[in-house]
Amino acid sequence: MPPPRRFSRITVFIGLTLVYFLAGKLGLRLAFLHASASPVWPPAGIALGALLVLGYRTWPAIFLGAFLVNATTAGNFGTSVAIAAGNTLEALCGAWLVNRFASGTRVFERSQDVFKFAFAALASTLISPSIGVTSLALVGFADWARYGPVWTTWWLGDATGDLIFAPVVILWAMKPRWRWHGKKDLEIGLLFVLLLALGEAVFGGWFPISANNYPIAFICGPVLIWVAFRMSQRETATGIFILSAIAIWGTLHNFGPFVLKTENQSLLILQGSTAVLTVTAMALAAGMAERRRAQADLERQKALVEAANQTKNNFLAMLSHELRTPLTPVLLGVETLQKHWPQSAEVDSALEIIRRNINVESRLIDDLLDLTRISKGKLDLRLRSLDVHEEILNVVETCRSESAAKKIRVQLSLHASDHHVAADEARFQQIIWNLLKNAIKFSLEEGEVTISSANESSGQLTICVRDHGIGIEPQTIETIFDPFEQGERSFKRRFGGLGLGLAISKSLAEAHGASLIGKSEGLNRGATFFLTMKTVAPDSSAASLPRLEKRSPLGTVRILLVDDHVDTCAVMEKLLLARGHTVTVAHDMKSALEKAHIAPFDLLISDVGLPDGSGMELMAKLSANSRLLGIAMSGFGTNADIQKSLEAGFSQHLVKPVTMEGLDAAVEAVANGRIEHEIRSGP
Ligand code: ADP
């Protein structure tokens, strides 16, 4: 992309002609072998840079500049025209090659383009010496006998001119502004001072060492590499340019390592090594820039992926919350029907099927919620000393109907002598339940599943769940712990589930400081999962904890029930009325406040999220003037959620889907004046 045009065409034309002319005159002051052939030829780089940045149409300025340089040097009108034509053609050819094969003005952005640029410079500069020296020799201004050395000097002067000066021209023209970047610029400043000092030490004559002509040019290398490594391509090209200027001046004054028999030889060798250094450093700088771009790209991609993941998590949290809400009235309704429907085996079994399936549904939703809680780091564990064997027995009991349905024998081999661990009871059971449920699900009919425990080393307990079922392919075993991962077979044969059980179990295990790994010998060769945890001493106080005393029968409680989910409200109202309470229903905060003004209440049961406010706000407002007890209902049940409810004045926090049992217990606890919080969630 050409830089924005700030100068008129004519100004650019005159400016370019003048710059070319002055640079040419300067270059020819170093022409020792022949008046027209200099080993240092900046105009070649200026012309190439100008054609690339400003376009091919600027060629007349180069032609005129070159003509004026030569017309005021040696030869006649004809040779000056021929040489100017050679110079212009060479620049046009070089620019075409760079545009065609090396990305034009973006040539220094990729290291492979830098190498192509070097080839373009070496190839295109064959033109000018061929035309120039031949035309001079034809009319007698050059000796045919010295054609070779003059041609070589001319070619090397032009080629190194392209390599050393064009990068400075192109990079500054494309990005002329220099902005202060604080620390980075201080580093640039420091590096340039260092480069200046080293350049002067080696070539410049500041220090006596440069008069000795030791071959120590290499000591400038590390600083240049440093510049290329840390700074942009523009700074690298500029650094080399400064070093080159010092080196040319020093060499002409007999300082530095490149002083040879003749000045021409010295300059040729000097320019040659500077050109090689330029290509190396520019390729390195371009490579570093590529790396920085790739890194920035990666960062951008990472941010995008993280944002998408966050959106997915938010969506899952929203979705599972919303999916849970309608389950409450259905579950409550089914429970009522089971209790009050006239006894009939057919209806009983139908209701049981409904209840069971709602439980399965809510389990799936719970998994989704668990996943979002884990990914948001919102998992709360209430650790206590658990007897692992007791917990395993409980889980086996829970899975009895599933194992019985497939006639699977569940064998227990619980031989660990040290079998207490610090864990959250519900979460620990969830891990074992997931493993056992999978073992049963992936076993063949009449198969066998073994759960064993062992202390492989002191203070460590390993629980092992083994089956002889369909097994896992080696390439899948690594991924089955990823969320939603169900292996290849999920496409071939459905076993049900969302592919979350193992992901959740692994995260839960890690949250307990435990490890969960899976092994399988391959397809149809069964699978074994190992849960390894640290053991703790049994908690003697747990055994002496008082059992919940039988609750006293309740009197009538005046309840204000607030939930924007109309069905939930309707079913709950019916059930609470059936228990002898008086119930007033509201579906938003405004009408709840109005109803509370008309009549007093003993208890507020409110959903946390209301259309025009929150349950917390409602509780705070209502309990400000009267002594009101409260039960909050929410889809979320972390410590933070419960804390918020308690701070707002609720005594209980129920997690949806709310069962009648949970609601009964909460109402009873509140009515009995027990204001410590309890969490009751669905099955
Ligand atoms: P789900 O069981 O819902 O698919 P999980 O996360 O529990 O999700 O399991 C993920 C996948 O791991 C399963 O789909 C299955 O391919 C594989 N897997 C888990 N346990 C076993 C097992 N005992 N035998 C064979 N494959 C298993």
Short mmCIF file of N, CA, C and O and ligand atoms in Angstrom, two decimals, residues 438-439 441-442 467 471-472 480 485-486 489 496-502 527 529, ligand 1:
data_model
loop_
_atom_site.label_atom_id
_atom_site.label_comp_id
_atom_site.label_asym_id
_atom_site.label_seq_id
_atom_site.Cartn_x
_atom_site.Cartn_y
_atom_site.Cartn_z
N ASN A 438 -21.46 -46.02 34.67
CA ASN A 438 -20.82 -46.30 33.39
C ASN A 438 -20.48 -47.78 33.27
O ASN A 438 -20.69 -48.40 32.21
N ALA A 439 -19.92 -48.36 34.35
CA ALA A 439 -19.53 -49.78 34.31
C ALA A 439 -20.75 -50.63 33.98
O ALA A 439 -20.66 -51.59 33.18
N LYS A 441 -23.56 -49.51 32.50
CA LYS A 441 -24.07 -49.13 31.17
C LYS A 441 -23.27 -49.79 30.06
O LYS A 441 -23.83 -50.25 29.06
N PHE A 442 -21.95 -49.87 30.22
CA PHE A 442 -21.12 -50.40 29.14
C PHE A 442 -20.79 -51.89 29.29
O PHE A 442 -19.97 -52.42 28.56
N ASP A 467 -14.95 -53.31 34.95
CA ASP A 467 -16.01 -54.07 34.28
C ASP A 467 -15.40 -54.89 33.14
O ASP A 467 -14.23 -54.73 32.81
N GLY A 471 -15.31 -51.95 26.62
CA GLY A 471 -13.93 -51.44 26.59
C GLY A 471 -13.78 -50.13 25.83
O GLY A 471 -14.75 -49.58 25.29
N ILE A 472 -12.55 -49.64 25.79
CA ILE A 472 -12.27 -48.33 25.18
C ILE A 472 -11.04 -48.46 24.28
O ILE A 472 -10.04 -49.06 24.68
N ILE A 480 -11.70 -39.25 26.91
CA ILE A 480 -13.02 -39.49 27.52
C ILE A 480 -13.27 -38.64 28.75
O ILE A 480 -14.41 -38.51 29.18
N GLU A 485 -17.36 -35.53 25.56
CA GLU A 485 -16.65 -36.53 24.76
C GLU A 485 -17.22 -37.92 25.04
O GLU A 485 -17.30 -38.34 26.19
N GLN A 486 -17.63 -38.59 23.98
CA GLN A 486 -18.20 -39.93 24.18
C GLN A 486 -17.51 -40.97 23.33
O GLN A 486 -18.02 -42.08 23.17
N ARG A 489 -17.74 -44.24 19.39
CA ARG A 489 -18.94 -45.08 19.29
C ARG A 489 -20.23 -44.30 19.44
O ARG A 489 -21.28 -44.77 19.08
N GLY A 496 -26.86 -43.34 25.63
CA GLY A 496 -27.47 -42.32 26.48
C GLY A 496 -26.40 -41.54 27.20
O GLY A 496 -25.23 -41.90 27.22
N GLY A 497 -26.79 -40.42 27.79
CA GLY A 497 -25.85 -39.58 28.54
C GLY A 497 -25.34 -38.44 27.67
O GLY A 497 -25.49 -38.45 26.45
N LEU A 498 -24.73 -37.47 28.35
CA LEU A 498 -24.24 -36.28 27.64
C LEU A 498 -22.73 -36.27 27.48
O LEU A 498 -22.17 -35.36 26.91
N GLY A 499 -22.08 -37.28 28.03
CA GLY A 499 -20.61 -37.29 27.97
C GLY A 499 -20.01 -36.35 29.00
O GLY A 499 -18.94 -35.79 28.79
N LEU A 500 -20.71 -36.14 30.11
CA LEU A 500 -20.21 -35.20 31.12
C LEU A 500 -19.73 -35.89 32.40
O LEU A 500 -18.96 -35.34 33.17
N GLY A 501 -20.23 -37.13 32.61
CA GLY A 501 -19.96 -37.81 33.88
C GLY A 501 -18.49 -37.86 34.24
O GLY A 501 -18.10 -37.47 35.35
N LEU A 502 -17.66 -38.31 33.31
CA LEU A 502 -16.24 -38.46 33.63
C LEU A 502 -15.55 -37.10 33.79
O LEU A 502 -14.68 -36.94 34.64
N ALA A 527 -13.10 -52.18 31.05
CA ALA A 527 -12.42 -50.94 31.43
C ALA A 527 -12.30 -50.89 32.95
O ALA A 527 -13.11 -51.48 33.66
N PHE A 529 -11.40 -48.09 36.17
CA PHE A 529 -11.15 -46.71 36.59
C PHE A 529 -10.60 -46.71 38.01
O PHE A 529 -11.10 -47.46 38.87
P1 ADP B 1 -21.52 -40.66 29.17
O1 ADP B 1 -21.47 -41.94 29.91
O2 ADP B 1 -22.68 -39.80 29.51
O3 ADP B 1 -21.33 -40.79 27.70
P2 ADP B 1 -19.04 -40.10 30.55
O4 ADP B 1 -18.27 -38.83 30.66
O5 ADP B 1 -19.42 -40.78 31.80
O6 ADP B 1 -20.29 -39.77 29.66
O7 ADP B 1 -18.19 -41.09 29.67
C1 ADP B 1 -17.58 -40.63 28.50
C2 ADP B 1 -17.30 -41.75 27.53
O8 ADP B 1 -16.30 -42.60 28.07
C3 ADP B 1 -18.48 -42.67 27.30
O9 ADP B 1 -19.34 -42.16 26.30
C4 ADP B 1 -17.78 -43.94 26.85
O10 ADP B 1 -17.44 -43.85 25.48
C5 ADP B 1 -16.50 -43.94 27.66
N1 ADP B 1 -16.63 -44.77 28.88
C6 ADP B 1 -16.79 -44.35 30.15
N2 ADP B 1 -16.82 -45.38 31.01
C7 ADP B 1 -16.68 -46.50 30.27
C8 ADP B 1 -16.64 -47.91 30.57
N3 ADP B 1 -16.74 -48.36 31.82
N4 ADP B 1 -16.48 -48.78 29.54
C9 ADP B 1 -16.37 -48.31 28.26
N5 ADP B 1 -16.40 -47.02 27.92
C10 ADP B 1 -16.56 -46.12 28.90
#
